[in-house]
Amino acid sequence: MLRKIGYETMRVLKTHKAPEDDAVYRFILKKEAEGKSKRQAKIAGLNKFLRIYYACVSEVYKA
């Protein structure tokens, strides 16, 4: 269920114009340019987003 929600989030991210903080958006475009299918690129983008999010949360709770 979470994977489907994440995929849908990446789909919406990709269909809109590039956001200000577009690291994940650029990563998805890079993966598509490398020859990955659109679905694989979105899942890779989701993984990239989760790594970035985890790093931010870890930094906040590092006391």
Short mmCIF file of C-alpha atoms in Angstrom, two decimals:
data_model
loop_
_atom_site.label_atom_id
_atom_site.label_comp_id
_atom_site.label_asym_id
_atom_site.label_seq_id
_atom_site.Cartn_x
_atom_site.Cartn_y
_atom_site.Cartn_z
CA MET A 1 0.00 0.00 0.00
CA LEU A 2 2.81 2.44 0.88
CA ARG A 3 4.64 1.61 -2.33
CA LYS A 4 1.53 2.45 -4.35
CA ILE A 5 1.12 5.77 -2.50
CA GLY A 6 4.78 6.58 -3.11
CA TYR A 7 4.47 5.72 -6.80
CA GLU A 8 1.41 7.94 -7.16
CA THR A 9 3.28 10.77 -5.44
CA MET A 10 6.16 10.46 -7.90
CA ARG A 11 3.68 10.34 -10.80
CA VAL A 12 2.13 13.62 -9.67
CA LEU A 13 5.58 15.14 -9.12
CA LYS A 14 6.56 14.21 -12.67
CA THR A 15 3.39 15.57 -14.29
CA HIS A 16 3.78 19.06 -12.82
CA LYS A 17 6.50 21.59 -13.58
CA ALA A 18 9.80 21.27 -11.75
CA PRO A 19 9.49 22.31 -8.10
CA GLU A 20 11.95 24.68 -6.40
CA ASP A 21 13.75 21.87 -4.58
CA ASP A 22 13.88 19.55 -7.56
CA ALA A 23 16.53 16.98 -6.60
CA VAL A 24 14.09 14.07 -6.92
CA TYR A 25 12.53 15.49 -10.10
CA ARG A 26 15.96 15.83 -11.76
CA PHE A 27 16.87 12.31 -10.58
CA ILE A 28 13.75 10.87 -12.25
CA LEU A 29 14.59 12.68 -15.50
CA LYS A 30 18.19 11.42 -15.30
CA LYS A 31 17.05 7.81 -14.87
CA GLU A 32 14.66 8.11 -17.82
CA ALA A 33 17.52 9.51 -19.92
CA GLU A 34 19.65 6.52 -18.93
CA GLY A 35 17.07 4.24 -20.54
CA LYS A 36 15.04 3.11 -17.54
CA SER A 37 11.32 2.73 -18.08
CA LYS A 38 9.13 5.49 -16.68
CA ARG A 39 7.89 3.19 -13.93
CA GLN A 40 11.42 2.17 -12.90
CA ALA A 41 12.52 5.80 -12.92
CA LYS A 42 9.64 6.79 -10.62
CA ILE A 43 10.42 3.99 -8.17
CA ALA A 44 14.08 5.04 -8.21
CA GLY A 45 12.92 8.61 -7.53
CA LEU A 46 10.85 7.36 -4.61
CA ASN A 47 13.91 5.61 -3.17
CA LYS A 48 15.94 8.81 -3.60
CA PHE A 49 13.21 10.80 -1.82
CA LEU A 50 13.16 8.32 1.08
CA ARG A 51 16.96 8.56 1.47
CA ILE A 52 16.79 12.37 1.53
CA TYR A 53 13.87 12.33 3.97
CA TYR A 54 15.61 9.85 6.28
CA ALA A 55 18.77 11.99 6.32
CA CYS A 56 16.76 15.10 7.25
CA VAL A 57 14.82 13.33 9.99
CA SER A 58 17.98 11.72 11.38
CA GLU A 59 19.65 15.13 11.54
CA VAL A 60 16.73 16.65 13.46
CA TYR A 61 16.63 13.88 16.04
CA LYS A 62 20.38 13.60 16.43
CA ALA A 63 20.79 15.14 19.87
#
